Amino acid sequence: MRVRLLDATIDCLVEYGYAGTTTTRVADRAGVTRGAQVHHFPTKTDLVTSAIRHLAAKRTEVAMAEIDRLKASADPVGDALQLLWEMHQGPVFSATVELWVASRTDAELRAQMAVVEPIATSSLVEFGKALLPDHSAHPEFLHAVYTAMDVVRGILIASWATRDQTELEARWERGRRHLILLFEALMRPTPSH
């Protein structure tokens, strides 16, 4: 029942936005009573942030399942960046953005998102460390991972204005090339003094 409620919440966030996502609408979509919904998630904020946390965990599982394939790849960084891009496609990212925007003016939601966002981000950082363990101690490693996430998210948000798939892919390919250069520089051996 919890999973049905969480999935229905994401569907509602994508379809109706944060303002249009009501606990009644979520319960109806999940096929449960309002009382059952309140039992599992007492407030709308609990419901939506739990849904994002749930999906972030699922996204991490998908990424970690790819780690061996990526380590064996001829282009592990490029392929990992492509996976990051693909993981941000679809309803999960759209729902997350709805919550980011809503949290700007909703203090309760902002407090919850301040807890959820670092969990989602740290899972991507752990993925990067697992993929590139020999370079994860580099002082710029975390910055490179954060920059990759910011590039992916920025391109996707900006694309909503035009909905032009060709332009979107071209912008991602340009961003991906520059991110590869960033990671290659980070992975270069430093000369001994």
Coordinates of N, CA, C and O in Angstrom, one line a residue:
M1 N 0.8 -1.2 0.0 CA 0.0 0.0 0.0 C 0.9 1.3 0.0 O 0.6 2.2 -0.7
R2 N 1.9 1.3 0.8 CA 2.9 2.4 0.8 C 3.4 2.7 -0.6 O 3.5 3.8 -1.0
V3 N 3.9 1.6 -1.3 CA 4.4 1.8 -2.6 C 3.4 2.4 -3.6 O 3.7 3.3 -4.4
R4 N 2.2 1.9 -3.5 CA 1.1 2.4 -4.3 C 0.9 3.9 -4.1 O 0.7 4.7 -5.0
L5 N 0.9 4.3 -2.8 CA 0.7 5.7 -2.5 C 1.9 6.6 -3.0 O 1.7 7.7 -3.5
L6 N 3.1 6.0 -2.8 CA 4.3 6.8 -3.3 C 4.3 6.9 -4.8 O 4.5 8.0 -5.4
D7 N 3.9 5.9 -5.5 CA 3.9 5.9 -7.0 C 2.8 6.9 -7.4 O 2.9 7.7 -8.4
A8 N 1.6 6.8 -6.8 CA 0.5 7.8 -7.1 C 0.9 9.2 -6.8 O 0.5 10.1 -7.6
T9 N 1.7 9.4 -5.8 CA 2.1 10.8 -5.5 C 3.0 11.3 -6.6 O 2.8 12.5 -7.1
I10 N 3.9 10.5 -7.1 CA 4.8 11.0 -8.2 C 3.9 11.3 -9.4 O 4.1 12.3 -10.1
D11 N 3.0 10.4 -9.7 CA 2.1 10.6 -10.9 C 1.3 11.9 -10.8 O 1.2 12.7 -11.7
C12 N 0.8 12.2 -9.6 CA 0.1 13.4 -9.3 C 1.0 14.7 -9.4 O 0.6 15.7 -10.0
L13 N 2.2 14.6 -8.9 CA 3.1 15.7 -9.0 C 3.4 16.0 -10.5 O 3.5 17.2 -10.8
V14 N 3.6 15.0 -11.3 CA 3.9 15.2 -12.7 C 2.7 15.8 -13.4 O 2.8 16.7 -14.2
E15 N 1.5 15.2 -13.1 CA 0.3 15.6 -13.9 C -0.3 16.9 -13.4 O -0.7 17.7 -14.2
Y16 N -0.3 17.2 -12.1 CA -1.0 18.3 -11.5 C -0.1 19.4 -10.9 O -0.6 20.4 -10.5
G17 N 1.2 19.1 -10.8 CA 2.1 20.0 -10.1 C 1.9 19.9 -8.6 O 1.1 19.1 -8.1
Y18 N 2.8 20.5 -7.8 CA 2.7 20.4 -6.4 C 1.4 21.0 -5.8 O 0.7 20.4 -5.0
A19 N 1.0 22.2 -6.3 CA -0.3 22.8 -5.8 C -1.5 21.9 -6.1 O -2.4 21.8 -5.3
G20 N -1.5 21.2 -7.2 CA -2.6 20.3 -7.6 C -2.6 18.9 -7.0 O -3.5 18.2 -7.2
T21 N -1.5 18.6 -6.3 CA -1.3 17.3 -5.7 C -1.9 17.4 -4.3 O -1.4 18.0 -3.4
T22 N -3.1 16.8 -4.2 CA -3.7 16.8 -2.8 C -3.7 15.3 -2.3 O -3.6 14.4 -3.1
T23 N -3.8 15.2 -1.0 CA -3.8 13.9 -0.4 C -5.0 13.1 -0.8 O -4.9 11.9 -1.0
T24 N -6.1 13.7 -1.0 CA -7.3 13.0 -1.5 C -7.1 12.5 -2.9 O -7.4 11.4 -3.2
R25 N -6.5 13.3 -3.8 CA -6.2 12.9 -5.1 C -5.3 11.7 -5.2 O -5.4 10.8 -5.9
V26 N -4.2 11.8 -4.3 CA -3.3 10.7 -4.3 C -3.9 9.4 -3.8 O -3.7 8.3 -4.4
A27 N -4.7 9.5 -2.7 CA -5.4 8.3 -2.2 C -6.3 7.7 -3.3 O -6.4 6.5 -3.5
D28 N -7.1 8.6 -4.0 CA -8.0 8.1 -5.1 C -7.1 7.4 -6.1 O -7.5 6.3 -6.6
R29 N -6.1 8.0 -6.6 CA -5.2 7.4 -7.6 C -4.6 6.1 -7.2 O -4.5 5.1 -8.0
A30 N -4.3 6.0 -5.9 CA -3.6 4.8 -5.4 C -4.7 3.7 -5.1 O -4.3 2.5 -4.8
G31 N -6.0 4.1 -5.1 CA -7.0 3.1 -4.8 C -7.1 2.7 -3.3 O -7.4 1.6 -3.0
V32 N -6.8 3.7 -2.4 CA -6.8 3.4 -1.0 C -7.7 4.5 -0.4 O -8.0 5.5 -1.0
T33 N -8.1 4.2 0.8 CA -9.0 5.2 1.6 C -8.1 6.4 2.0 O -6.9 6.2 2.2
R34 N -8.7 7.5 2.3 CA -8.0 8.6 2.8 C -7.4 8.3 4.2 O -6.3 8.7 4.5
G35 N -8.2 7.5 5.0 CA -7.7 7.1 6.3 C -6.4 6.3 6.2 O -5.5 6.4 7.0
A36 N -6.4 5.4 5.2 CA -5.1 4.6 5.0 C -4.0 5.4 4.6 O -2.8 5.2 5.1
Q37 N -4.2 6.4 3.8 CA -3.2 7.4 3.4 C -2.7 8.1 4.6 O -1.4 8.2 4.8
V38 N -3.6 8.6 5.4 CA -3.2 9.4 6.6 C -2.4 8.5 7.6 O -1.4 9.0 8.2
H39 N -2.8 7.3 7.7 CA -2.1 6.3 8.6 C -0.6 6.2 8.2 O 0.3 6.2 9.0
H40 N -0.3 6.1 6.9 CA 1.1 5.9 6.4 C 1.8 7.3 6.3 O 3.0 7.3 6.6
F41 N 1.1 8.3 5.9 CA 1.7 9.6 5.6 C 0.8 10.7 6.2 O -0.2 11.1 5.5
P42 N 1.0 11.2 7.4 CA 0.1 12.1 8.0 C -0.2 13.4 7.3 O -1.2 14.0 7.4
T43 N 0.9 13.9 6.6 CA 0.7 15.2 5.9 C 1.1 15.1 4.4 O 1.8 14.1 4.0
K44 N 0.7 16.1 3.7 CA 1.1 16.1 2.3 C 2.6 16.2 2.1 O 3.2 15.5 1.3
T45 N 3.3 17.0 3.0 CA 4.7 17.1 2.9 C 5.4 15.7 3.2 O 6.3 15.4 2.5
D46 N 4.9 15.0 4.2 CA 5.4 13.6 4.4 C 5.3 12.8 3.2 O 6.2 12.0 2.8
L47 N 4.1 12.8 2.6 CA 3.8 12.0 1.4 C 4.8 12.3 0.3 O 5.4 11.4 -0.3
V48 N 4.9 13.6 -0.1 CA 5.7 13.9 -1.3 C 7.2 13.7 -1.1 O 7.9 13.3 -1.9
T49 N 7.7 14.1 0.1 CA 9.1 13.9 0.3 C 9.4 12.4 0.5 O 10.5 12.0 0.1
S50 N 8.5 11.6 1.0 CA 8.8 10.2 1.1 C 8.8 9.6 -0.3 O 9.6 8.7 -0.6
A51 N 7.9 10.1 -1.2 CA 7.9 9.6 -2.6 C 9.3 9.9 -3.3 O 9.8 9.0 -4.0
I52 N 9.8 11.1 -3.1 CA 11.1 11.4 -3.7 C 12.2 10.6 -3.1 O 13.1 10.1 -3.8
R53 N 12.2 10.4 -1.8 CA 13.2 9.5 -1.1 C 13.1 8.1 -1.7 O 14.2 7.5 -2.0
H54 N 11.9 7.6 -1.8 CA 11.7 6.2 -2.3 C 12.3 6.1 -3.8 O 13.0 5.1 -4.1
L55 N 12.0 7.1 -4.6 CA 12.4 7.0 -6.0 C 13.9 7.2 -6.1 O 14.6 6.7 -6.9
A56 N 14.5 8.1 -5.2 CA 15.9 8.3 -5.2 C 16.7 7.0 -4.9 O 17.7 6.6 -5.5
A57 N 16.1 6.2 -4.0 CA 16.7 4.9 -3.6 C 16.6 3.9 -4.8 O 17.6 3.2 -5.0
K58 N 15.5 3.9 -5.4 CA 15.3 3.0 -6.6 C 16.3 3.4 -7.7 O 16.9 2.6 -8.3
R59 N 16.5 4.7 -7.9 CA 17.4 5.2 -8.9 C 18.8 4.8 -8.6 O 19.6 4.4 -9.5
T60 N 19.2 4.9 -7.3 CA 20.5 4.4 -6.9 C 20.7 2.9 -7.2 O 21.8 2.5 -7.6
E61 N 19.7 2.1 -6.9 CA 19.8 0.7 -7.2 C 20.1 0.4 -8.6 O 20.9 -0.4 -9.0
V62 N 19.4 1.1 -9.5 CA 19.6 1.0 -10.9 C 21.0 1.4 -11.3 O 21.6 0.6 -12.1
A63 N 21.5 2.5 -10.8 CA 22.9 2.9 -11.1 C 23.9 1.9 -10.6 O 24.8 1.5 -11.4
M64 N 23.7 1.4 -9.4 CA 24.7 0.5 -8.8 C 24.7 -0.9 -9.6 O 25.7 -1.5 -9.7
A65 N 23.6 -1.2 -10.1 CA 23.5 -2.4 -10.9 C 24.3 -2.3 -12.2 O 24.7 -3.4 -12.8
E66 N 24.6 -1.1 -12.6 CA 25.4 -0.9 -13.9 C 26.9 -0.7 -13.6 O 27.7 -0.6 -14.6
I67 N 27.3 -0.8 -12.4 CA 28.7 -0.4 -12.0 C 29.7 -1.3 -12.7 O 30.7 -0.9 -13.2
D68 N 29.5 -2.6 -12.7 CA 30.5 -3.6 -13.4 C 30.6 -3.3 -14.9 O 31.7 -3.3 -15.4
R69 N 29.4 -3.1 -15.5 CA 29.4 -2.8 -16.9 C 30.2 -1.5 -17.2 O 31.0 -1.5 -18.1
L70 N 30.0 -0.5 -16.4 CA 30.7 0.8 -16.6 C 32.2 0.6 -16.4 O 33.0 1.2 -17.1
K71 N 32.6 -0.1 -15.3 CA 34.0 -0.3 -15.1 C 34.7 -1.0 -16.2 O 35.9 -0.7 -16.5
A72 N 34.0 -1.9 -16.9 CA 34.6 -2.6 -18.0 C 34.5 -1.9 -19.4 O 35.1 -2.3 -20.3
S73 N 33.8 -0.7 -19.4 CA 33.6 0.0 -20.6 C 34.9 0.7 -21.1 O 35.8 1.0 -20.3
A74 N 35.0 0.9 -22.4 CA 36.2 1.6 -22.9 C 36.1 3.1 -22.6 O 37.1 3.8 -22.6
D75 N 34.9 3.6 -22.2 CA 34.7 5.0 -21.9 C 33.9 5.0 -20.6 O 32.7 5.4 -20.6
P76 N 34.4 4.6 -19.4 CA 33.6 4.6 -18.2 C 33.0 5.9 -17.8 O 31.9 6.0 -17.4
V77 N 33.8 7.0 -18.0 CA 33.3 8.3 -17.6 C 32.2 8.7 -18.5 O 31.1 9.2 -18.1
G78 N 32.4 8.7 -19.8 CA 31.4 9.0 -20.8 C 30.1 8.2 -20.6 O 29.0 8.8 -20.7
D79 N 30.3 6.9 -20.4 CA 29.1 6.1 -20.2 C 28.4 6.3 -18.9 O 27.2 6.3 -18.8
A80 N 29.1 6.6 -17.8 CA 28.5 7.0 -16.5 C 27.8 8.3 -16.6 O 26.7 8.4 -16.1
L81 N 28.3 9.3 -17.4 CA 27.6 10.5 -17.6 C 26.3 10.3 -18.4 O 25.3 10.9 -18.0
Q82 N 26.4 9.4 -19.3 CA 25.2 9.1 -20.1 C 24.1 8.4 -19.2 O 22.9 8.7 -19.3
L83 N 24.6 7.6 -18.3 CA 23.6 6.9 -17.4 C 23.0 8.0 -16.4 O 21.8 8.0 -16.2
L84 N 23.8 8.9 -16.0 CA 23.3 10.0 -15.1 C 22.2 10.8 -15.9 O 21.2 11.1 -15.3
W85 N 22.5 11.1 -17.1 CA 21.5 11.8 -18.0 C 20.2 11.0 -18.1 O 19.2 11.5 -17.9
E86 N 20.4 9.7 -18.4 CA 19.2 8.9 -18.6 C 18.4 8.7 -17.2 O 17.2 8.7 -17.3
M87 N 19.1 8.7 -16.1 CA 18.4 8.6 -14.8 C 17.6 9.8 -14.5 O 16.7 9.8 -13.7
H88 N 18.0 11.0 -15.1 CA 17.2 12.2 -14.8 C 16.1 12.4 -15.8 O 15.4 13.4 -15.8
Q89 N 15.9 11.5 -16.7 CA 14.7 11.6 -17.7 C 13.5 11.1 -17.0 O 13.5 10.2 -16.2
G90 N 12.4 11.7 -17.4 CA 11.1 11.1 -16.9 C 10.5 11.8 -15.7 O 11.0 12.8 -15.2
P91 N 9.5 11.1 -15.1 CA 8.7 11.7 -14.1 C 9.4 11.9 -12.8 O 9.0 12.8 -12.1
V92 N 10.4 11.2 -12.4 CA 11.1 11.3 -11.1 C 11.7 12.7 -11.1 O 11.5 13.5 -10.1
F93 N 12.4 13.1 -12.1 CA 13.0 14.4 -12.1 C 12.0 15.5 -12.2 O 12.1 16.5 -11.5
S94 N 11.0 15.4 -13.0 CA 9.9 16.4 -13.1 C 9.3 16.6 -11.7 O 9.0 17.7 -11.3
A95 N 9.0 15.5 -11.0 CA 8.4 15.6 -9.7 C 9.3 16.3 -8.7 O 8.9 17.1 -7.9
T96 N 10.6 16.0 -8.8 CA 11.6 16.6 -7.9 C 11.6 18.1 -8.1 O 11.7 18.9 -7.2
V97 N 11.6 18.5 -9.4 CA 11.7 19.9 -9.7 C 10.4 20.6 -9.1 O 10.5 21.7 -8.6
E98 N 9.3 20.0 -9.2 CA 8.1 20.5 -8.7 C 8.3 20.8 -7.2 O 7.9 21.9 -6.7
L99 N 8.9 19.9 -6.5 CA 9.1 20.1 -5.0 C 10.2 21.2 -4.8 O 10.1 21.9 -3.8
W100 N 11.2 21.2 -5.6 CA 12.2 22.3 -5.4 C 11.6 23.7 -5.5 O 11.8 24.5 -4.7
V101 N 10.8 23.8 -6.5 CA 10.1 25.1 -6.8 C 9.1 25.4 -5.6 O 9.1 26.6 -5.1
A102 N 8.3 24.5 -5.3 CA 7.3 24.7 -4.2 C 8.0 25.0 -2.9 O 7.5 25.8 -2.0
S103 N 9.2 24.4 -2.6 CA 9.8 24.6 -1.3 C 10.4 26.0 -1.2 O 10.7 26.5 -0.1
R104 N 10.5 26.8 -2.2 CA 10.9 28.2 -2.2 C 10.0 29.0 -1.3 O 10.5 29.8 -0.5
T105 N 8.7 28.7 -1.3 CA 7.7 29.5 -0.5 C 7.0 28.7 0.6 O 6.1 29.2 1.2
D106 N 7.4 27.4 0.7 CA 6.8 26.5 1.7 C 7.8 26.1 2.7 O 8.6 25.2 2.4
A107 N 7.8 26.7 3.9 CA 8.9 26.4 4.9 C 8.9 25.0 5.3 O 10.0 24.4 5.5
E108 N 7.7 24.4 5.5 CA 7.7 23.0 6.0 C 8.3 22.1 4.9 O 9.1 21.2 5.2
L109 N 7.9 22.3 3.6 CA 8.4 21.5 2.6 C 9.9 21.7 2.4 O 10.7 20.8 2.2
R110 N 10.4 23.0 2.5 CA 11.8 23.3 2.4 C 12.6 22.5 3.5 O 13.7 22.0 3.2
A111 N 12.1 22.5 4.7 CA 12.8 21.7 5.8 C 12.9 20.3 5.4 O 14.0 19.6 5.6
Q112 N 11.8 19.7 4.9 CA 11.9 18.2 4.5 C 12.9 18.0 3.3 O 13.6 17.1 3.3
M113 N 12.8 18.9 2.3 CA 13.7 18.8 1.1 C 15.1 19.0 1.5 O 16.0 18.4 0.9
A114 N 15.4 19.8 2.5 CA 16.8 20.0 3.0 C 17.3 18.7 3.5 O 18.6 18.5 3.5
V115 N 16.5 17.7 4.0 CA 16.9 16.4 4.4 C 17.0 15.5 3.3 O 18.0 14.7 3.2
V116 N 16.0 15.5 2.4 CA 15.9 14.5 1.3 C 17.0 14.8 0.2 O 17.6 13.8 -0.3
E117 N 17.2 16.0 -0.2 CA 18.2 16.3 -1.2 C 19.6 15.8 -1.0 O 20.2 15.2 -1.9
P118 N 20.2 16.0 0.2 CA 21.5 15.5 0.4 C 21.6 14.0 0.3 O 22.6 13.4 -0.1
I119 N 20.5 13.3 0.7 CA 20.5 11.8 0.6 C 20.6 11.4 -0.9 O 21.3 10.5 -1.3
A120 N 19.8 12.1 -1.7 CA 19.8 11.8 -3.2 C 21.1 12.1 -3.8 O 21.7 11.3 -4.6
T121 N 21.7 13.2 -3.4 CA 23.0 13.7 -3.9 C 24.1 12.7 -3.5 O 24.9 12.3 -4.3
S122 N 24.1 12.4 -2.2 CA 25.1 11.5 -1.7 C 25.1 10.1 -2.4 O 26.2 9.5 -2.6
S123 N 24.0 9.7 -2.8 CA 23.9 8.4 -3.5 C 24.6 8.4 -4.8 O 25.3 7.5 -5.2
L124 N 24.5 9.6 -5.5 CA 25.2 9.7 -6.8 C 26.7 9.9 -6.5 O 27.5 9.4 -7.3
V125 N 27.1 10.6 -5.5 CA 28.5 10.7 -5.1 C 29.1 9.3 -4.8 O 30.2 9.0 -5.3
E126 N 28.4 8.5 -4.1 CA 28.8 7.1 -3.8 C 29.0 6.3 -5.0 O 29.9 5.5 -5.2
F127 N 28.1 6.5 -6.0 CA 28.2 5.8 -7.3 C 29.5 6.2 -8.0 O 30.2 5.4 -8.5
G128 N 29.8 7.5 -8.0 CA 31.0 8.0 -8.6 C 32.2 7.5 -7.9 O 33.2 7.1 -8.6
K129 N 32.2 7.4 -6.6 CA 33.4 6.8 -5.9 C 33.5 5.3 -6.2 O 34.7 4.8 -6.3
A130 N 32.4 4.6 -6.3 CA 32.5 3.2 -6.7 C 33.0 3.0 -8.1 O 33.8 2.0 -8.4
L131 N 32.7 3.9 -9.0 CA 33.1 3.8 -10.4 C 34.6 4.2 -10.5 O 35.3 3.5 -11.3
L132 N 35.0 5.2 -9.8 CA 36.4 5.7 -10.0 C 37.1 5.7 -8.6 O 37.5 6.8 -8.1
P133 N 37.3 4.6 -8.0 CA 37.8 4.5 -6.6 C 39.3 5.1 -6.5 O 39.6 5.7 -5.5
D134 N 40.0 5.0 -7.6 CA 41.4 5.5 -7.5 C 41.5 7.0 -7.6 O 42.5 7.6 -7.3
H135 N 40.4 7.6 -7.9 CA 40.4 9.1 -8.1 C 39.4 9.8 -7.1 O 39.4 11.0 -7.1
S136 N 38.7 9.0 -6.3 CA 37.7 9.6 -5.5 C 38.3 10.4 -4.3 O 37.5 11.3 -3.7
A137 N 39.5 10.3 -4.0 CA 40.1 11.1 -2.9 C 40.7 12.4 -3.4 O 41.1 13.3 -2.7
H138 N 40.6 12.6 -4.7 CA 41.1 13.9 -5.3 C 40.3 15.0 -4.8 O 39.1 14.9 -4.6
P139 N 40.9 16.1 -4.4 CA 40.2 17.2 -3.8 C 39.1 17.8 -4.7 O 38.1 18.4 -4.2
E140 N 39.2 17.6 -6.0 CA 38.2 18.2 -6.9 C 37.1 17.2 -7.3 O 36.2 17.5 -8.0
F141 N 37.2 15.9 -6.8 CA 36.3 14.9 -7.2 C 34.8 15.2 -6.9 O 34.0 15.2 -7.8
L142 N 34.5 15.6 -5.7 CA 33.2 16.0 -5.3 C 32.6 17.1 -6.2 O 31.5 17.1 -6.6
H143 N 33.5 18.1 -6.4 CA 33.1 19.2 -7.2 C 32.7 18.8 -8.7 O 31.8 19.3 -9.3
A144 N 33.5 17.9 -9.2 CA 33.2 17.4 -10.5 C 31.9 16.6 -10.6 O 31.1 16.8 -11.5
V145 N 31.6 15.8 -9.6 CA 30.3 15.1 -9.5 C 29.2 16.1 -9.4 O 28.2 16.0 -10.1
Y146 N 29.3 17.1 -8.5 CA 28.3 18.1 -8.4 C 28.1 18.9 -9.6 O 26.9 19.2 -10.0
T147 N 29.1 19.2 -10.3 CA 29.0 19.9 -11.6 C 28.3 19.1 -12.6 O 27.5 19.6 -13.4
A148 N 28.6 17.8 -12.7 CA 27.9 16.9 -13.6 C 26.4 16.9 -13.3 O 25.6 17.1 -14.3
M149 N 26.0 16.8 -12.1 CA 24.6 16.9 -11.7 C 24.0 18.2 -12.1 O 22.8 18.3 -12.6
D150 N 24.7 19.3 -11.8 CA 24.2 20.6 -12.1 C 24.0 20.8 -13.6 O 23.0 21.4 -14.1
V151 N 24.9 20.3 -14.4 CA 24.8 20.4 -15.9 C 23.6 19.6 -16.4 O 22.8 20.2 -17.2
V152 N 23.4 18.4 -15.9 CA 22.3 17.6 -16.4 C 21.0 18.3 -16.0 O 20.1 18.4 -16.8
R153 N 20.9 18.7 -14.8 CA 19.6 19.3 -14.3 C 19.3 20.6 -15.0 O 18.2 20.9 -15.4
G154 N 20.4 21.4 -15.2 CA 20.2 22.7 -15.8 C 19.7 22.6 -17.3 O 18.8 23.3 -17.7
I155 N 20.3 21.7 -18.0 CA 19.9 21.4 -19.4 C 18.5 21.0 -19.5 O 17.7 21.4 -20.3
L156 N 18.1 20.0 -18.6 CA 16.8 19.5 -18.6 C 15.7 20.5 -18.2 O 14.7 20.6 -18.9
I157 N 16.0 21.3 -17.2 CA 15.0 22.4 -16.9 C 14.9 23.4 -18.0 O 13.8 23.8 -18.3
A158 N 16.0 23.8 -18.6 CA 15.9 24.8 -19.7 C 15.2 24.3 -20.9 O 14.5 25.0 -21.6
S159 N 15.3 22.9 -21.1 CA 14.6 22.3 -22.2 C 13.1 22.4 -22.2 O 12.4 22.3 -23.2
W160 N 12.6 22.5 -21.0 CA 11.1 22.5 -20.9 C 10.5 23.7 -21.6 O 9.3 23.7 -22.0
A161 N 11.3 24.8 -21.8 CA 10.8 26.0 -22.5 C 10.6 25.7 -23.9 O 9.6 26.3 -24.5
T162 N 11.4 24.9 -24.6 CA 11.3 24.7 -26.0 C 10.7 23.4 -26.4 O 10.1 23.2 -27.5
R163 N 11.0 22.4 -25.6 CA 10.6 21.0 -25.9 C 11.2 20.5 -27.2 O 10.6 19.6 -27.8
D164 N 12.3 21.1 -27.6 CA 12.9 20.7 -28.9 C 13.9 19.5 -28.6 O 15.0 19.8 -28.0
Q165 N 13.6 18.3 -29.0 CA 14.4 17.1 -28.6 C 15.8 17.2 -29.3 O 16.8 16.8 -28.7
T166 N 15.9 17.7 -30.5 CA 17.2 17.8 -31.2 C 18.1 18.8 -30.5 O 19.3 18.5 -30.2
E167 N 17.5 19.9 -30.1 CA 18.3 20.9 -29.4 C 18.8 20.4 -28.0 O 19.9 20.6 -27.6
L168 N 17.8 19.7 -27.3 CA 18.2 19.1 -26.0 C 19.3 18.1 -26.1 O 20.3 18.2 -25.4
E169 N 19.3 17.2 -27.1 CA 20.4 16.2 -27.3 C 21.7 16.9 -27.6 O 22.8 16.5 -27.2
A170 N 21.6 18.0 -28.5 CA 22.8 18.7 -28.8 C 23.4 19.4 -27.6 O 24.7 19.4 -27.4
R171 N 22.6 20.0 -26.8 CA 23.1 20.7 -25.6 C 23.7 19.6 -24.6 O 24.7 19.9 -24.0
W172 N 23.1 18.5 -24.5 CA 23.6 17.4 -23.6 C 24.9 16.9 -24.2 O 25.9 16.8 -23.4
E173 N 25.0 16.7 -25.4 CA 26.3 16.2 -26.0 C 27.4 17.2 -25.8 O 28.5 16.8 -25.4
R174 N 27.1 18.5 -25.9 CA 28.2 19.5 -25.6 C 28.5 19.5 -24.2 O 29.7 19.5 -23.8
G175 N 27.5 19.4 -23.3 CA 27.8 19.4 -21.9 C 28.6 18.1 -21.5 O 29.6 18.2 -20.7
R176 N 28.2 17.0 -22.1 CA 28.9 15.8 -21.8 C 30.4 15.8 -22.2 O 31.2 15.3 -21.5
R177 N 30.6 16.4 -23.4 CA 32.0 16.5 -23.8 C 32.9 17.3 -22.8 O 34.0 16.9 -22.5
H178 N 32.3 18.4 -22.3 CA 33.1 19.2 -21.4 C 33.2 18.6 -20.0 O 34.2 18.7 -19.4
L179 N 32.2 17.8 -19.6 CA 32.3 17.1 -18.4 C 33.4 16.0 -18.5 O 34.1 15.7 -17.5
I180 N 33.5 15.3 -19.6 CA 34.5 14.3 -19.8 C 35.9 15.0 -19.7 O 36.8 14.4 -19.0
L181 N 36.1 16.1 -20.3 CA 37.3 16.9 -20.1 C 37.6 17.2 -18.7 O 38.8 17.0 -18.2
L182 N 36.6 17.6 -17.9 CA 36.8 17.9 -16.5 C 37.3 16.6 -15.7 O 38.2 16.7 -15.0
F183 N 36.6 15.5 -16.0 CA 37.0 14.3 -15.3 C 38.3 13.7 -15.7 O 39.1 13.2 -14.9
E184 N 38.7 13.9 -17.0 CA 40.0 13.5 -17.5 C 41.1 14.3 -16.9 O 42.1 13.7 -16.5
A185 N 40.9 15.6 -16.7 CA 41.9 16.4 -16.0 C 42.1 16.0 -14.6 O 43.2 15.9 -14.1
L186 N 41.0 15.6 -13.9 CA 41.0 15.2 -12.5 C 41.7 13.8 -12.4 O 42.4 13.6 -11.4
M187 N 41.6 13.0 -13.4 CA 42.2 11.6 -13.4 C 43.6 11.6 -13.9 O 44.3 10.5 -13.7
R188 N 44.1 12.7 -14.5 CA 45.5 12.7 -14.9 C 46.5 12.6 -13.8 O 46.3 13.2 -12.7
P189 N 47.5 11.7 -13.9 CA 48.5 11.6 -12.8 C 49.2 13.0 -12.6 O 49.5 13.7 -13.6
T190 N 49.4 13.3 -11.4 CA 50.1 14.5 -11.1 C 51.6 14.3 -11.1 O 52.1 13.2 -10.6
P191 N 52.4 15.2 -11.7 CA 53.8 15.0 -11.8 C 54.5 15.0 -10.4 O 54.0 15.7 -9.5
S192 N 55.4 14.1 -10.2 CA 56.2 14.1 -8.9 C 57.1 15.2 -8.8 O 57.7 15.6 -9.8
H193 N 57.3 15.7 -7.6 CA 58.2 16.9 -7.4 C 59.5 16.4 -6.8 O 59.6 15.5 -6.1

